Amino acid sequence: MRIIHVDNHQQRKYGYTSVSWALKLYTGLIRAGHNVLAFSDRDVAAYEAPLRIRELASRKKINRRLLQAAEAFEPDLVILGHCDLIDNDTFAEIRRLRPQTVIAACNNDPLFVPRNSDNIAKRCEIADAMFVSTGPDDLKRYEGARASLWHMPNPVDPSVEDANCSARTDLEVDLLFCSKAQAYTERGKLVHYLKEHLPADLKFRTPGMFEQPTLWGRDYDHILANSKMGLNLNRQEGYQWYSSARIAQMAGNGLLVFTHAAAHFNDFMPAETLVYFDNKESLARKVAEFHRDDAMRRHWAGRCREFFHREINNTLNAQYIVESAMQLPHSHDYVWIK
């Protein structure tokens, strides 16, 4: 199948930021056997702008370049991600020029951020299918527009999440939480509590907090590959099946992952994989338990890593998006469909 993937492909990062949901989807589409043309709206803006200053780019010209690509490539499917520089009118024009082309939208950001929720609603007006990293119960607010609504998980990529901390005992960090965003959240209070109540011999690293620098690229990869356990703390909890992409980054590298029970990942995750907590006291208690029993830590983390790599990988995720958008029979028993 011929697919144009419109997203931020980070070509101008030059490897500095190596973790990207968009790039995982692009790679998964290729592994699934599709012919994929990457159209990176932010990079096109920089290429087309005077003096390569993206802010000076003509929005009309960027949209015209996508129409030019669609005319030349003749896609069966257009998948759009976080491409704020591309207007709905441009996708409508692609549909007018190629009525047989299906348009699918993907959004990997949380619903509790008003701007993001508005973006989902806007794309539902033009897309044939909308895929969101929150579960179907919380997507009902977008019903009634053109798009059918689908959940998509945060997948692992075996070429990215290639460490296996569950098989090691010589790791430098006992517990890891990397954070950057501070808006719409009070999770810093929980991290403060853990700092005060976890065992004194537990090495707890929190890059991006407490005046510690945020880690990117190679530095982030290194700390993931050298940590026993990780906190999957979202800015807000309680949304069905929602998590930031860190859940796949940690689970895929074999860290034992602690996540809030309110997301109901136990709907499709096997027992003894993710560790669920309800409040700060239960989280501190469970972290301490696994810190004392390293064999149990390695057992749970290993089971979780194996399940993610087998059932929630980017090739399956990409093929699921293609099949669902194109209204084809599902070729795999996708666990999140159950």
C-alpha positions as semicolon CSV with decimal commas, in nm:
position;residue;x (nm);y (nm);z (nm)
1;M;0,000;0,000;0,000
2;R;0,119;0,353;-0,078
3;I;0,108;0,578;0,230
4;I;0,202;0,940;0,296
5;H;0,287;0,989;0,664
6;V;0,251;1,356;0,760
7;D;0,411;1,432;1,097
8;N;0,713;1,586;1,265
9;H;0,989;1,349;1,154
10;Q;1,256;1,553;1,338
11;Q;1,500;1,559;1,050
12;R;1,665;1,874;1,185
13;K;1,729;1,719;1,529
14;Y;2,023;1,527;1,380
15;G;1,983;1,241;1,627
16;Y;1,967;1,456;1,940
17;T;1,610;1,342;2,007
18;S;1,588;0,974;1,924
19;V;1,261;0,876;2,097
20;S;0,957;0,961;1,885
21;W;0,616;0,802;1,851
22;A;0,592;0,937;1,495
23;L;0,918;0,772;1,392
24;K;0,805;0,444;1,548
25;L;0,489;0,454;1,339
26;Y;0,689;0,535;1,023
27;T;0,926;0,244;1,086
28;G;0,637;0,012;1,171
29;L;0,459;0,095;0,846
30;I;0,769;0,003;0,648
31;R;0,820;-0,319;0,844
32;A;0,457;-0,406;0,772
33;G;0,543;-0,395;0,402
34;H;0,409;-0,057;0,293
35;N;0,563;0,203;0,063
36;V;0,580;0,511;0,284
37;L;0,662;0,870;0,198
38;A;0,749;1,081;0,503
39;F;0,631;1,443;0,488
40;S;0,766;1,643;0,783
41;D;0,572;1,969;0,796
42;R;0,809;2,148;1,035
43;D;1,115;2,051;0,835
44;V;0,949;2,148;0,506
45;A;0,869;2,484;0,666
46;A;1,237;2,536;0,746
47;Y;1,351;2,423;0,401
48;E;1,108;2,659;0,228
49;A;1,150;2,961;0,456
50;P;1,374;3,259;0,385
51;L;1,712;3,208;0,554
52;R;1,579;2,867;0,672
53;I;1,396;3,042;0,959
54;R;1,083;2,833;1,010
55;E;0,883;3,119;1,157
56;L;0,916;3,304;0,825
57;A;0,774;3,019;0,622
58;S;0,461;3,067;0,416
59;R;0,188;2,839;0,552
60;K;0,024;2,837;0,210
61;K;0,344;2,713;0,049
62;I;0,387;2,429;0,302
63;N;0,033;2,311;0,232
64;R;0,092;2,339;-0,141
65;R;0,399;2,115;-0,108
66;L;0,187;1,843;0,054
67;L;-0,061;1,863;-0,232
68;Q;0,231;1,835;-0,472
69;A;0,354;1,524;-0,289
70;A;0,007;1,367;-0,295
71;E;-0,022;1,428;-0,668
72;A;0,319;1,276;-0,737
73;F;0,296;0,980;-0,497
74;E;-0,072;0,883;-0,547
75;P;-0,127;0,748;-0,193
76;D;-0,389;0,492;-0,098
77;L;-0,375;0,625;0,257
78;V;-0,265;0,950;0,418
79;I;-0,180;0,927;0,789
80;L;-0,152;1,261;0,965
81;G;-0,006;1,308;1,310
82;H;0,099;1,625;1,491
83;C;0,127;1,850;1,186
84;D;-0,020;2,182;1,297
85;L;0,109;2,361;0,987
86;I;-0,119;2,157;0,758
87;D;-0,476;2,279;0,730
88;N;-0,791;2,067;0,709
89;D;-0,864;2,233;0,375
90;T;-0,549;2,072;0,233
91;F;-0,664;1,724;0,331
92;A;-1,006;1,805;0,185
93;E;-0,836;1,899;-0,141
94;I;-0,644;1,568;-0,143
95;R;-0,977;1,390;-0,104
96;R;-1,128;1,593;-0,389
97;L;-0,836;1,515;-0,619
98;R;-0,818;1,149;-0,512
99;P;-1,159;1,036;-0,383
100;Q;-1,028;0,684;-0,328
101;T;-0,758;0,799;-0,083
102;V;-0,840;0,734;0,284
103;I;-0,730;0,985;0,548
104;A;-0,642;0,872;0,902
105;A;-0,543;1,098;1,192
106;C;-0,331;0,999;1,493
107;N;-0,296;1,189;1,818
108;N;-0,067;1,075;2,098
109;D;-0,130;1,361;2,343
110;P;-0,359;1,377;2,649
111;L;-0,722;1,486;2,641
112;F;-0,691;1,700;2,954
113;V;-0,492;1,964;2,763
114;P;-0,763;2,184;2,604
115;R;-0,560;2,270;2,295
116;N;-0,495;1,906;2,222
117;S;-0,859;1,810;2,268
118;D;-0,954;2,088;2,028
119;N;-0,704;1,954;1,773
120;I;-0,858;1,607;1,792
121;A;-1,205;1,751;1,739
122;K;-1,080;1,954;1,442
123;R;-0,915;1,654;1,275
124;C;-1,226;1,440;1,333
125;E;-1,404;1,674;1,091
126;I;-1,176;1,581;0,799
127;A;-1,033;1,233;0,877
128;D;-1,204;0,904;0,798
129;A;-1,057;0,750;1,114
130;M;-0,909;0,902;1,431
131;F;-0,661;0,709;1,646
132;V;-0,592;0,838;1,999
133;S;-0,372;0,703;2,278
134;T;-0,665;0,723;2,521
135;G;-0,921;0,442;2,553
136;P;-1,257;0,433;2,372
137;D;-1,466;0,524;2,679
138;D;-1,306;0,869;2,693
139;L;-1,332;0,927;2,316
140;K;-1,711;0,946;2,314
141;R;-1,695;1,326;2,337
142;Y;-1,578;1,328;1,971
143;E;-1,862;1,116;1,834
144;G;-2,080;1,261;1,560
145;A;-1,805;1,394;1,331
146;R;-1,680;1,225;1,013
147;A;-1,410;1,011;1,176
148;S;-1,455;0,670;1,334
149;L;-1,280;0,658;1,673
150;W;-1,007;0,410;1,770
151;H;-0,763;0,356;2,053
152;M;-0,396;0,309;1,971
153;P;-0,137;0,205;2,230
154;N;0,216;0,337;2,278
155;P;0,424;0,068;2,105
156;V;0,780;-0,051;2,145
157;D;1,023;-0,061;1,857
158;P;1,267;-0,355;1,888
159;S;1,542;-0,146;1,728
160;V;1,488;0,138;1,980
161;E;1,391;-0,041;2,304
162;D;1,678;-0,287;2,270
163;A;1,802;-0,309;2,630
164;N;1,687;-0,576;2,875
165;C;1,725;-0,452;3,231
166;S;1,514;-0,743;3,356
167;A;1,804;-0,977;3,285
168;R;2,060;-0,776;3,483
169;T;2,146;-0,723;3,846
170;D;2,437;-0,477;3,800
171;L;2,226;-0,168;3,726
172;E;2,323;0,180;3,843
173;V;1,976;0,324;3,917
174;D;1,710;0,160;4,135
175;L;1,417;0,385;4,042
176;L;1,384;0,632;3,754
177;F;1,140;0,909;3,672
178;C;1,218;1,145;3,384
179;S;0,996;1,450;3,356
180;K;0,981;1,775;3,166
181;A;0,624;1,909;3,145
182;Q;0,494;2,091;3,452
183;A;0,158;2,221;3,324
184;Y;-0,172;2,053;3,421
185;T;-0,009;1,835;3,685
186;E;0,071;1,793;4,053
187;R;0,283;1,481;4,016
188;G;0,578;1,668;4,165
189;K;0,411;1,630;4,505
190;L;0,410;1,253;4,464
191;V;0,778;1,249;4,370
192;H;0,857;1,466;4,675
193;Y;0,672;1,216;4,895
194;L;0,868;0,925;4,751
195;K;1,196;1,107;4,804
196;E;1,111;1,128;5,174
197;H;0,961;0,783;5,229
198;L;1,157;0,535;5,015
199;P;1,442;0,332;5,171
200;A;1,761;0,531;5,219
201;D;1,967;0,285;5,013
202;L;1,737;0,314;4,708
203;K;1,899;0,516;4,429
204;F;1,615;0,732;4,292
205;R;1,698;0,947;3,987
206;T;1,462;1,223;3,867
207;P;1,612;1,400;3,561
208;G;1,420;1,714;3,475
209;M;1,311;1,774;3,837
210;F;1,474;1,930;4,143
211;E;1,698;2,143;3,923
212;Q;1,843;1,836;3,751
213;P;1,890;1,869;3,372
214;T;1,649;1,694;3,141
215;L;1,803;1,402;2,951
216;W;1,768;1,364;2,575
217;G;1,896;1,137;2,301
218;R;2,192;0,924;2,394
219;D;2,187;1,030;2,762
220;Y;1,823;0,926;2,795
221;D;1,895;0,592;2,625
222;H;2,183;0,528;2,863
223;I;1,987;0,589;3,182
224;L;1,698;0,372;3,060
225;A;1,941;0,090;2,987
226;N;2,086;0,114;3,339
227;S;1,775;0,133;3,559
228;K;1,589;-0,138;3,749
229;M;1,249;0,026;3,792
230;G;1,061;0,322;3,648
231;L;0,764;0,540;3,740
232;N;0,496;0,589;3,477
233;L;0,349;0,908;3,625
234;N;0,125;1,095;3,386
235;R;0,046;1,460;3,434
236;Q;-0,310;1,353;3,520
237;E;-0,439;1,004;3,595
238;G;-0,774;0,834;3,546
239;Y;-0,813;0,835;3,168
240;Q;-0,883;0,489;3,026
241;W;-0,569;0,326;2,880
242;Y;-0,390;0,662;2,859
243;S;-0,020;0,692;2,922
244;S;0,261;0,902;2,793
245;A;0,505;0,723;2,565
246;R;0,735;0,655;2,860
247;I;0,538;0,337;2,943
248;A;0,667;0,169;2,626
249;Q;1,016;0,316;2,662
250;M;1,053;0,170;3,010
251;A;0,867;-0,159;2,963
252;G;1,039;-0,223;2,630
253;N;1,382;-0,185;2,791
254;G;1,295;-0,424;3,074
255;L;1,240;-0,180;3,359
256;L;0,976;-0,274;3,614
257;V;0,700;-0,018;3,555
258;F;0,474;0,132;3,824
259;T;0,156;0,288;3,686
260;H;-0,171;0,416;3,832
261;A;-0,452;0,161;3,854
262;A;-0,710;0,419;3,737
263;A;-0,600;0,378;3,374
264;H;-0,723;0,014;3,379
265;F;-0,435;-0,132;3,181
266;N;-0,523;-0,462;3,347
267;D;-0,804;-0,481;3,087
268;F;-0,550;-0,627;2,844
269;M;-0,218;-0,658;3,027
270;P;-0,139;-1,000;3,179
271;A;-0,087;-1,049;3,551
272;E;0,261;-0,993;3,695
273;T;0,367;-0,739;3,433
274;L;0,282;-0,378;3,525
275;V;0,268;-0,287;3,895
276;Y;-0,045;-0,086;3,982
277;F;-0,081;0,166;4,265
278;D;-0,380;0,364;4,396
279;N;-0,213;0,635;4,606
280;K;0,124;0,759;4,722
281;E;0,133;0,520;5,019
282;S;0,067;0,209;4,809
283;L;0,324;0,323;4,552
284;A;0,596;0,374;4,816
285;R;0,515;0,039;4,972
286;K;0,531;-0,151;4,642
287;V;0,851;0,017;4,528
288;A;1,012;-0,085;4,856
289;E;0,888;-0,445;4,820
290;F;1,039;-0,488;4,475
291;H;1,356;-0,313;4,585
292;R;1,399;-0,578;4,853
293;D;1,315;-0,872;4,621
294;D;1,523;-0,836;4,305
295;A;1,423;-1,178;4,173
296;M;1,058;-1,069;4,178
297;R;1,154;-0,743;4,009
298;R;1,329;-0,927;3,727
299;H;1,040;-1,175;3,687
300;W;0,768;-0,909;3,652
301;A;0,980;-0,680;3,435
302;G;1,079;-0,968;3,206
303;R;0,717;-1,074;3,157
304;C;0,615;-0,717;3,081
305;R;0,900;-0,665;2,834
306;E;0,822;-0,987;2,651
307;F;0,452;-0,899;2,624
308;F;0,518;-0,549;2,490
309;H;0,765;-0,672;2,230
310;R;0,531;-0,953;2,120
311;E;0,189;-0,785;2,132
312;I;0,240;-0,404;2,146
313;N;0,518;-0,348;1,893
314;N;0,523;-0,080;1,626
315;T;0,478;-0,319;1,333
316;L;0,153;-0,456;1,475
317;N;0,045;-0,106;1,576
318;A;0,106;0,030;1,226
319;Q;-0,076;-0,256;1,058
320;Y;-0,369;-0,214;1,297
321;I;-0,397;0,154;1,200
322;V;-0,388;0,068;0,829
323;E;-0,643;-0,212;0,857
324;S;-0,883;-0,014;1,075
325;A;-0,864;0,302;0,862
326;M;-0,908;0,107;0,538
327;Q;-1,191;-0,103;0,689
328;L;-0,998;-0,425;0,628
329;P;-1,030;-0,738;0,844
330;H;-0,786;-0,737;1,133
331;S;-0,498;-0,972;1,057
332;H;-0,399;-1,009;1,424
333;D;-0,583;-1,055;1,750
334;Y;-0,482;-0,712;1,883
335;V;-0,493;-0,725;2,261
336;W;-0,637;-0,375;2,304
337;I;-0,933;-0,467;2,079
338;K;-1,037;-0,739;2,325
